[in-house]
């Protein structure tokens, strides 16, 4: 967007003019969007603004105000995690998974980020008129298989059909509930300076896999999505200590968005060691060719954990002993400096700000 600034210049006779910068105006704020754009669904700054200024005020409620991946509520003496998500990925099938796998694993993982093991899911299908029934069956079978693998039951569902041209084949919404173990309290407000940042494995595979199929790109090797259910990995970590401070699955907006959200909510800064962040060579090469930053590319089978320093080594060892955490690595720490900001120390010795993305690099990845 091109903007122009205007200011008035004042000066006494014979004196040089002085710009009055307090009078500067911008005819259109950078993110002044009167209509919804694709970036509002990208998990970045536009998404955050839509939630904060439209949905949260409209809905109200203290539970929603926590703005975590899943809400933790008390009901009948039990602590439950409750989450919902919608899936509009294109294409429906991609290397390493499908929209059916995403619909299960995405919601299971949101619950796991609260420390809960998912128990039951609901599933709503929105079908476009004209989609082949065999395609619907294939997605449903993949969804069922993913649910069984994650140890969760699809307990209820719904189906709607929209006119041809008013959908994109198949959209899916899932909601899930699970029990939060006693003594587990995972939320960004618990992060303190000195905490250690751990990622469970190599980042960026899901977003690049989706893009390669959608756009017909070839990178010399097939890149598969990392789509997986993380409940078992989280249970392994909690068995070491329930005193993990926060977990987050870096989906839309990638690792950068997840850490920015944590930094903002906790009031701490985060310093990353860029060379320690695991990125598969094929993903790194694809991102280099396309001008993308792997830290902003979506994942569907990874988590980032911020844990007390005294527990970090034991938690890391437990993660590496699990198949979904074999490549886990310490990538940084929480600091008192620059609260609410994430920075990365580069391999050349410099430092760069890892900001919250405005929209999204890769649309429709989940």
PDB file of N, CA and C in Angstrom, residues 294-329:
ATOM      1  N   UNK A 294      11.928 -20.233   6.779  1.00  0.00           N
ATOM      2  CA  UNK A 294      11.364 -21.447   7.386  1.00  0.00           C
ATOM      3  C   UNK A 294      10.677 -21.212   8.717  1.00  0.00           C
ATOM      4  N   UNK A 295      11.090 -20.176   9.445  1.00  0.00           N
ATOM      5  CA  UNK A 295      10.481 -19.927  10.747  1.00  0.00           C
ATOM      6  C   UNK A 295       9.030 -19.471  10.647  1.00  0.00           C
ATOM      7  N   UNK A 296       8.606 -19.067   9.454  1.00  0.00           N
ATOM      8  CA  UNK A 296       7.225 -18.631   9.263  1.00  0.00           C
ATOM      9  C   UNK A 296       6.379 -19.683   8.534  1.00  0.00           C
ATOM     10  N   UNK A 297       6.974 -20.825   8.212  1.00  0.00           N
ATOM     11  CA  UNK A 297       6.279 -21.878   7.467  1.00  0.00           C
ATOM     12  C   UNK A 297       5.585 -22.824   8.448  1.00  0.00           C
ATOM     13  N   UNK A 298       4.368 -23.246   8.107  1.00  0.00           N
ATOM     14  CA  UNK A 298       3.532 -24.031   9.021  1.00  0.00           C
ATOM     15  C   UNK A 298       4.068 -25.439   9.245  1.00  0.00           C
ATOM     16  N   UNK A 299       3.769 -25.945  10.442  1.00  0.00           N
ATOM     17  CA  UNK A 299       4.063 -27.322  10.831  1.00  0.00           C
ATOM     18  C   UNK A 299       2.777 -27.948  11.343  1.00  0.00           C
ATOM     19  N   UNK A 300       2.672 -29.274  11.266  1.00  0.00           N
ATOM     20  CA  UNK A 300       1.481 -29.954  11.788  1.00  0.00           C
ATOM     21  C   UNK A 300       1.834 -31.140  12.675  1.00  0.00           C
ATOM     22  N   UNK A 301       3.124 -31.292  13.010  1.00  0.00           N
ATOM     23  CA  UNK A 301       3.517 -32.394  13.878  1.00  0.00           C
ATOM     24  C   UNK A 301       4.701 -32.030  14.751  1.00  0.00           C
ATOM     25  N   UNK A 302       4.816 -30.732  15.058  1.00  0.00           N
ATOM     26  CA  UNK A 302       5.908 -30.246  15.891  1.00  0.00           C
ATOM     27  C   UNK A 302       5.338 -29.408  17.022  1.00  0.00           C
ATOM     28  N   UNK A 303       6.109 -29.298  18.106  1.00  0.00           N
ATOM     29  CA  UNK A 303       5.725 -28.415  19.197  1.00  0.00           C
ATOM     30  C   UNK A 303       6.942 -27.633  19.653  1.00  0.00           C
ATOM     31  N   UNK A 304       6.676 -26.482  20.250  1.00  0.00           N
ATOM     32  CA  UNK A 304       7.716 -25.711  20.899  1.00  0.00           C
ATOM     33  C   UNK A 304       7.368 -25.655  22.381  1.00  0.00           C
ATOM     34  N   UNK A 305       8.351 -25.932  23.216  1.00  0.00           N
ATOM     35  CA  UNK A 305       8.163 -25.963  24.666  1.00  0.00           C
ATOM     36  C   UNK A 305       9.076 -24.940  25.321  1.00  0.00           C
ATOM     37  N   UNK A 306       8.555 -24.255  26.328  1.00  0.00           N
ATOM     38  CA  UNK A 306       9.380 -23.372  27.152  1.00  0.00           C
ATOM     39  C   UNK A 306       9.311 -23.924  28.566  1.00  0.00           C
ATOM     40  N   UNK A 307      10.466 -24.346  29.074  1.00  0.00           N
ATOM     41  CA  UNK A 307      10.524 -25.104  30.325  1.00  0.00           C
ATOM     42  C   UNK A 307      11.547 -24.476  31.270  1.00  0.00           C
ATOM     43  N   UNK A 308      11.391 -24.681  32.576  1.00  0.00           N
ATOM     44  CA  UNK A 308      12.390 -24.191  33.527  1.00  0.00           C
ATOM     45  C   UNK A 308      13.765 -24.778  33.212  1.00  0.00           C
ATOM     46  N   UNK A 309      14.787 -23.965  33.371  1.00  0.00           N
ATOM     47  CA  UNK A 309      16.135 -24.406  33.009  1.00  0.00           C
ATOM     48  C   UNK A 309      16.549 -25.676  33.759  1.00  0.00           C
ATOM     49  N   UNK A 310      16.121 -25.812  35.017  1.00  0.00           N
ATOM     50  CA  UNK A 310      16.550 -26.970  35.804  1.00  0.00           C
ATOM     51  C   UNK A 310      15.960 -28.281  35.281  1.00  0.00           C
ATOM     52  N   UNK A 311      14.905 -28.202  34.488  1.00  0.00           N
ATOM     53  CA  UNK A 311      14.296 -29.421  33.944  1.00  0.00           C
ATOM     54  C   UNK A 311      14.624 -29.622  32.460  1.00  0.00           C
ATOM     55  N   UNK A 312      15.299 -28.670  31.851  1.00  0.00           N
ATOM     56  CA  UNK A 312      15.441 -28.668  30.397  1.00  0.00           C
ATOM     57  C   UNK A 312      16.160 -29.915  29.878  1.00  0.00           C
ATOM     58  N   UNK A 313      17.262 -30.311  30.500  1.00  0.00           N
ATOM     59  CA  UNK A 313      18.032 -31.435  29.982  1.00  0.00           C
ATOM     60  C   UNK A 313      17.238 -32.735  30.072  1.00  0.00           C
ATOM     61  N   UNK A 314      16.542 -32.947  31.187  1.00  0.00           N
ATOM     62  CA  UNK A 314      15.757 -34.172  31.352  1.00  0.00           C
ATOM     63  C   UNK A 314      14.593 -34.206  30.370  1.00  0.00           C
ATOM     64  N   UNK A 315      13.939 -33.062  30.179  1.00  0.00           N
ATOM     65  CA  UNK A 315      12.828 -33.002  29.223  1.00  0.00           C
ATOM     66  C   UNK A 315      13.335 -33.268  27.810  1.00  0.00           C
ATOM     67  N   UNK A 316      14.475 -32.679  27.461  1.00  0.00           N
ATOM     68  CA  UNK A 316      15.044 -32.879  26.127  1.00  0.00           C
ATOM     69  C   UNK A 316      15.367 -34.352  25.888  1.00  0.00           C
ATOM     70  N   UNK A 317      15.937 -35.025  26.868  1.00  0.00           N
ATOM     71  CA  UNK A 317      16.271 -36.440  26.719  1.00  0.00           C
ATOM     72  C   UNK A 317      15.017 -37.279  26.533  1.00  0.00           C
ATOM     73  N   UNK A 318      13.953 -36.948  27.277  1.00  0.00           N
ATOM     74  CA  UNK A 318      12.713 -37.708  27.131  1.00  0.00           C
ATOM     75  C   UNK A 318      12.105 -37.503  25.758  1.00  0.00           C
ATOM     76  N   UNK A 319      12.197 -36.300  25.225  1.00  0.00           N
ATOM     77  CA  UNK A 319      11.669 -36.029  23.890  1.00  0.00           C
ATOM     78  C   UNK A 319      12.432 -36.816  22.829  1.00  0.00           C
ATOM     79  N   UNK A 320      13.744 -36.845  22.952  1.00  0.00           N
ATOM     80  CA  UNK A 320      14.563 -37.541  21.955  1.00  0.00           C
ATOM     81  C   UNK A 320      14.364 -39.051  21.992  1.00  0.00           C
ATOM     82  N   UNK A 321      13.841 -39.556  23.105  1.00  0.00           N
ATOM     83  CA  UNK A 321      13.563 -40.987  23.208  1.00  0.00           C
ATOM     84  C   UNK A 321      12.229 -41.351  22.576  1.00  0.00           C
ATOM     85  N   UNK A 322      11.434 -40.358  22.188  1.00  0.00           N
ATOM     86  CA  UNK A 322      10.135 -40.597  21.554  1.00  0.00           C
ATOM     87  C   UNK A 322      10.271 -40.412  20.047  1.00  0.00           C
ATOM     88  N   UNK A 323       9.599 -41.234  19.237  1.00  0.00           N
ATOM     89  CA  UNK A 323       9.746 -41.117  17.774  1.00  0.00           C
ATOM     90  C   UNK A 323       9.443 -39.727  17.224  1.00  0.00           C
ATOM     91  N   UNK A 324       8.487 -39.011  17.843  1.00  0.00           N
ATOM     92  CA  UNK A 324       8.123 -37.690  17.329  1.00  0.00           C
ATOM     93  C   UNK A 324       9.000 -36.574  17.885  1.00  0.00           C
ATOM     94  N   UNK A 325       9.971 -36.929  18.725  1.00  0.00           N
ATOM     95  CA  UNK A 325      10.870 -35.919  19.275  1.00  0.00           C
ATOM     96  C   UNK A 325      12.332 -36.265  19.082  1.00  0.00           C
ATOM     97  N   UNK A 326      12.624 -37.180  18.161  1.00  0.00           N
ATOM     98  CA  UNK A 326      13.992 -37.663  17.987  1.00  0.00           C
ATOM     99  C   UNK A 326      14.964 -36.543  17.611  1.00  0.00           C
ATOM    100  N   UNK A 327      14.462 -35.505  16.928  1.00  0.00           N
ATOM    101  CA  UNK A 327      15.320 -34.401  16.503  1.00  0.00           C
ATOM    102  C   UNK A 327      15.134 -33.167  17.373  1.00  0.00           C
ATOM    103  N   UNK A 328      14.612 -33.346  18.585  1.00  0.00           N
ATOM    104  CA  UNK A 328      14.378 -32.208  19.475  1.00  0.00           C
ATOM    105  C   UNK A 328      15.685 -31.476  19.754  1.00  0.00           C
ATOM    106  N   UNK A 329      15.576 -30.150  19.895  1.00  0.00           N
ATOM    107  CA  UNK A 329      16.771 -29.335  20.101  1.00  0.00           C
ATOM    108  C   UNK A 329      16.441 -28.107  20.936  1.00  0.00           C
TER     109      UNK A 329
END
